[in-house]
């Protein structure tokens, strides 16, 4: 997979892309991540990428010209079809199911990080294939959203995680939260690990974990549990 990121603040990506699973996947050649400074496609000595909005109003708007130039040039150099994604509060909420589909079906993503008051609508109309939001809250820009997308996608690529089955049992992978997790010591300050986990009886352990997942989701995320039950009922 190739993931290219267009941003006004490329230094923000130092660290998140150079640690943990993401950097291991990059070193293994599973993903090629490139960060581009939008100002490289601007005009004039001041490299201005934003301007005042028409119709007055507070805030600045990212200009269409440098964005269109940048996307056009990057797409012209691509050898595979490119999907242009704008990180935007106007897009649908990012879900694990979408991450699975995108990781499986997309080979070249171009993530555009909005900033300030937003981006010129003409850029969206001409260049953007999808808008995605990571949540109903306000951030300074799309950079953090792009980092979330990258991390959630890269970990799903074959070979990115040492034990592939680990990713398949994470919270939300099948619509439920994960079961409680424990490690050594078996007892700590009077708090003991559930006996079933020490039994070595794999069938009992799996049954206990399945029940715990349902119970946890029902108590902590009733919204998720309702969706899980609806999907379950449809398949029965």
Short mmCIF file of C-alpha atoms in Angstrom, two decimals:
data_model
loop_
_atom_site.label_atom_id
_atom_site.label_comp_id
_atom_site.label_asym_id
_atom_site.label_seq_id
_atom_site.Cartn_x
_atom_site.Cartn_y
_atom_site.Cartn_z
CA UNK A 1 0.00 0.00 0.00
CA UNK A 2 1.08 3.55 -0.78
CA UNK A 3 -0.20 6.33 1.49
CA UNK A 4 0.59 9.94 0.62
CA UNK A 5 -0.30 12.78 2.97
CA UNK A 6 -0.76 16.44 1.98
CA UNK A 7 -0.40 18.85 4.88
CA UNK A 8 0.67 22.36 5.85
CA UNK A 9 2.43 20.92 8.90
CA UNK A 10 4.61 17.97 7.82
CA UNK A 11 6.66 18.05 11.01
CA UNK A 12 3.60 16.87 12.94
CA UNK A 13 4.07 13.43 11.41
CA UNK A 14 7.52 12.91 12.85
CA UNK A 15 7.08 10.38 15.63
CA UNK A 16 3.71 8.77 14.84
CA UNK A 17 5.05 7.41 11.55
CA UNK A 18 8.43 6.45 13.01
CA UNK A 19 7.37 4.25 15.91
CA UNK A 20 5.76 0.90 16.72
CA UNK A 21 3.83 -1.12 14.13
CA UNK A 22 3.84 1.63 11.49
CA UNK A 23 7.61 1.97 11.28
CA UNK A 24 8.07 -1.82 11.30
CA UNK A 25 5.65 -2.10 8.38
CA UNK A 26 7.50 0.64 6.53
CA UNK A 27 10.85 -1.05 7.04
CA UNK A 28 9.42 -4.35 5.88
CA UNK A 29 8.17 -2.76 2.68
CA UNK A 30 4.50 -3.38 3.48
CA UNK A 31 3.58 0.29 3.17
CA UNK A 32 5.17 3.32 1.54
CA UNK A 33 4.22 6.51 3.41
CA UNK A 34 5.13 9.90 1.95
CA UNK A 35 4.39 13.28 3.56
CA UNK A 36 4.15 16.33 1.31
CA UNK A 37 4.27 20.00 2.31
CA UNK A 38 1.42 21.75 0.48
CA UNK A 39 3.45 24.97 0.42
CA UNK A 40 5.67 23.37 -2.24
CA UNK A 41 2.78 23.88 -4.66
CA UNK A 42 2.07 27.52 -3.74
CA UNK A 43 3.04 30.72 -5.61
CA UNK A 44 5.07 33.69 -4.44
CA UNK A 45 7.80 34.17 -1.86
CA UNK A 46 5.41 33.87 1.07
CA UNK A 47 4.16 30.42 -0.02
CA UNK A 48 0.61 31.39 0.91
CA UNK A 49 -1.80 28.45 0.99
CA UNK A 50 -4.82 30.15 2.58
CA UNK A 51 -6.86 33.34 2.27
CA UNK A 52 -9.88 35.16 3.72
CA UNK A 53 -13.28 33.60 2.99
CA UNK A 54 -15.65 35.27 0.54
CA UNK A 55 -18.73 36.64 2.27
CA UNK A 56 -16.70 37.63 5.32
CA UNK A 57 -16.63 35.43 8.40
CA UNK A 58 -13.94 34.39 10.83
CA UNK A 59 -11.03 32.10 10.00
CA UNK A 60 -9.02 31.37 6.88
CA UNK A 61 -9.76 29.00 4.01
CA UNK A 62 -7.21 26.78 2.27
CA UNK A 63 -6.89 27.81 -1.36
CA UNK A 64 -8.02 25.51 -4.16
CA UNK A 65 -5.13 26.24 -6.55
CA UNK A 66 -2.22 24.68 -4.61
CA UNK A 67 -4.37 21.75 -3.51
CA UNK A 68 -5.45 20.97 -7.07
CA UNK A 69 -1.90 21.36 -8.38
CA UNK A 70 -0.55 19.06 -5.70
CA UNK A 71 -3.14 16.32 -6.15
CA UNK A 72 -2.90 16.50 -9.95
CA UNK A 73 0.89 16.12 -9.89
CA UNK A 74 0.92 13.30 -7.36
CA UNK A 75 -1.77 11.38 -9.24
CA UNK A 76 0.14 11.80 -12.52
CA UNK A 77 3.14 10.04 -10.97
CA UNK A 78 1.13 7.15 -9.53
CA UNK A 79 1.24 3.74 -11.16
CA UNK A 80 -1.99 2.50 -9.55
CA UNK A 81 -5.45 4.09 -9.14
CA UNK A 82 -5.44 6.76 -6.43
CA UNK A 83 -8.25 7.44 -3.96
CA UNK A 84 -8.22 11.01 -2.63
CA UNK A 85 -9.50 11.27 0.95
CA UNK A 86 -10.21 14.55 2.72
CA UNK A 87 -10.17 14.43 6.52
CA UNK A 88 -13.32 16.40 7.26
CA UNK A 89 -16.09 16.65 9.88
CA UNK A 90 -18.53 16.41 6.97
CA UNK A 91 -17.53 12.85 6.19
CA UNK A 92 -18.99 9.65 7.69
CA UNK A 93 -17.47 8.45 10.94
CA UNK A 94 -14.48 6.13 10.54
CA UNK A 95 -15.31 2.59 11.66
CA UNK A 96 -13.35 -0.63 11.93
CA UNK A 97 -15.45 -2.17 9.18
CA UNK A 98 -14.42 0.65 6.82
CA UNK A 99 -10.78 0.18 7.82
CA UNK A 100 -10.94 -3.52 6.91
CA UNK A 101 -12.45 -2.78 3.50
CA UNK A 102 -10.01 0.02 2.70
CA UNK A 103 -6.98 -2.02 3.81
CA UNK A 104 -8.12 -4.87 1.58
CA UNK A 105 -9.25 -2.95 -1.50
CA UNK A 106 -7.19 0.23 -1.75
CA UNK A 107 -3.61 0.26 -3.00
CA UNK A 108 -2.85 3.99 -3.18
CA UNK A 109 -4.38 6.58 -0.85
CA UNK A 110 -3.89 10.33 -0.91
CA UNK A 111 -4.90 11.87 2.43
CA UNK A 112 -5.57 15.60 2.44
CA UNK A 113 -5.37 17.37 5.79
CA UNK A 114 -7.69 20.34 5.99
CA UNK A 115 -6.87 23.19 8.34
CA UNK A 116 -8.11 26.57 9.53
CA UNK A 117 -11.78 27.12 8.59
CA UNK A 118 -11.66 24.45 5.90
CA UNK A 119 -10.80 24.07 2.22
CA UNK A 120 -12.18 25.77 -0.86
CA UNK A 121 -15.25 23.80 -1.96
CA UNK A 122 -14.07 23.79 -5.58
CA UNK A 123 -11.16 21.55 -4.62
CA UNK A 124 -13.56 19.09 -2.99
CA UNK A 125 -15.82 19.06 -6.06
CA UNK A 126 -12.97 18.48 -8.48
CA UNK A 127 -10.55 16.20 -6.64
CA UNK A 128 -11.94 14.50 -3.54
CA UNK A 129 -13.29 10.94 -3.75
CA UNK A 130 -14.16 10.47 -0.08
CA UNK A 131 -14.51 12.55 3.05
CA UNK A 132 -13.85 10.85 6.39
CA UNK A 133 -14.32 12.05 9.96
CA UNK A 134 -12.72 10.38 12.99
CA UNK A 135 -15.28 11.79 15.44
CA UNK A 136 -17.79 14.49 16.29
CA UNK A 137 -15.39 16.89 17.95
CA UNK A 138 -13.23 19.79 16.81
CA UNK A 139 -9.52 19.48 16.04
CA UNK A 140 -7.11 22.10 14.75
CA UNK A 141 -6.78 20.26 11.46
CA UNK A 142 -6.85 16.95 9.65
CA UNK A 143 -3.32 15.91 10.60
CA UNK A 144 -4.33 13.92 13.68
CA UNK A 145 -7.16 12.33 11.74
CA UNK A 146 -4.71 11.25 9.04
CA UNK A 147 -2.49 9.67 11.68
CA UNK A 148 -5.47 7.73 13.02
CA UNK A 149 -6.35 6.45 9.54
CA UNK A 150 -2.76 5.43 8.82
CA UNK A 151 -2.39 3.52 12.06
CA UNK A 152 -5.75 1.76 11.76
CA UNK A 153 -5.00 0.71 8.16
CA UNK A 154 -1.35 -0.32 8.46
CA UNK A 155 -1.97 -2.73 11.33
CA UNK A 156 -4.42 -4.62 9.09
CA UNK A 157 -1.91 -5.20 6.30
CA UNK A 158 -0.75 -8.84 6.10
CA UNK A 159 2.53 -9.18 7.96
CA UNK A 160 2.27 -5.90 9.88
CA UNK A 161 1.47 -7.62 13.17
CA UNK A 162 3.62 -10.53 14.37
CA UNK A 163 0.66 -12.75 15.20
CA UNK A 164 -2.08 -12.13 12.65
CA UNK A 165 -4.74 -13.63 14.90
CA UNK A 166 -4.09 -10.86 17.44
CA UNK A 167 -5.65 -8.23 15.19
CA UNK A 168 -8.71 -10.40 14.66
CA UNK A 169 -9.49 -10.52 18.38
CA UNK A 170 -9.13 -6.80 19.13
CA UNK A 171 -11.98 -4.70 20.48
CA UNK A 172 -14.52 -3.73 17.78
CA UNK A 173 -13.16 -6.21 15.25
CA UNK A 174 -16.48 -8.09 15.30
CA UNK A 175 -18.57 -5.35 16.89
CA UNK A 176 -17.84 -6.24 20.53
CA UNK A 177 -15.35 -4.95 23.07
CA UNK A 178 -12.52 -7.24 24.12
CA UNK A 179 -12.60 -9.43 27.22
CA UNK A 180 -10.55 -8.44 30.32
CA UNK A 181 -6.85 -9.17 29.93
CA UNK A 182 -4.39 -10.32 32.62
CA UNK A 183 -0.71 -11.21 32.85
CA UNK A 184 1.75 -12.27 35.57
CA UNK A 185 1.70 -12.32 38.55
CA UNK A 186 -1.43 -14.39 39.11
CA UNK A 187 -2.14 -12.43 42.32
CA UNK A 188 -1.28 -8.79 43.00
CA UNK A 189 -2.17 -6.89 46.17
CA UNK A 190 -5.04 -9.26 46.89
CA UNK A 191 -6.38 -9.09 43.32
CA UNK A 192 -6.41 -12.52 41.67
CA UNK A 193 -6.66 -13.50 38.03
CA UNK A 194 -9.95 -15.34 37.28
CA UNK A 195 -9.46 -19.03 37.97
CA UNK A 196 -10.69 -20.08 34.54
CA UNK A 197 -7.71 -18.37 32.85
CA UNK A 198 -5.33 -20.50 34.90
CA UNK A 199 -7.16 -23.76 34.21
CA UNK A 200 -5.54 -24.57 30.88
CA UNK A 201 -8.99 -25.64 29.63
CA UNK A 202 -9.14 -23.84 26.28
CA UNK A 203 -12.83 -24.45 25.59
CA UNK A 204 -13.81 -23.03 28.99
CA UNK A 205 -11.49 -20.06 28.52
CA UNK A 206 -12.97 -19.22 25.11
CA UNK A 207 -16.50 -19.55 26.49
CA UNK A 208 -15.62 -17.25 29.41
CA UNK A 209 -14.06 -14.68 27.08
CA UNK A 210 -17.06 -14.72 24.75
CA UNK A 211 -19.43 -14.10 27.66
CA UNK A 212 -17.20 -11.36 29.05
CA UNK A 213 -17.11 -9.61 25.69
CA UNK A 214 -20.88 -9.57 25.46
CA UNK A 215 -21.28 -8.45 29.06
CA UNK A 216 -18.68 -5.69 28.78
CA UNK A 217 -20.14 -4.33 25.57
CA UNK A 218 -23.68 -4.44 26.99
CA UNK A 219 -22.59 -2.48 30.09
CA UNK A 220 -19.99 -0.07 28.68
CA UNK A 221 -21.16 0.48 25.11
CA UNK A 222 -24.88 -0.29 24.87
CA UNK A 223 -24.95 1.48 21.49
CA UNK A 224 -22.48 -1.04 20.10
CA UNK A 225 -24.30 -3.94 21.68
CA UNK A 226 -27.58 -2.91 20.03
CA UNK A 227 -25.85 -2.86 16.63
CA UNK A 228 -24.26 -6.24 17.35
CA UNK A 229 -27.63 -7.77 18.23
CA UNK A 230 -29.25 -6.28 15.13
CA UNK A 231 -26.59 -7.83 12.87
CA UNK A 232 -26.87 -11.13 14.73
CA UNK A 233 -30.64 -11.22 14.31
CA UNK A 234 -30.33 -10.55 10.58
CA UNK A 235 -28.05 -13.55 10.10
CA UNK A 236 -30.32 -15.94 12.02
#
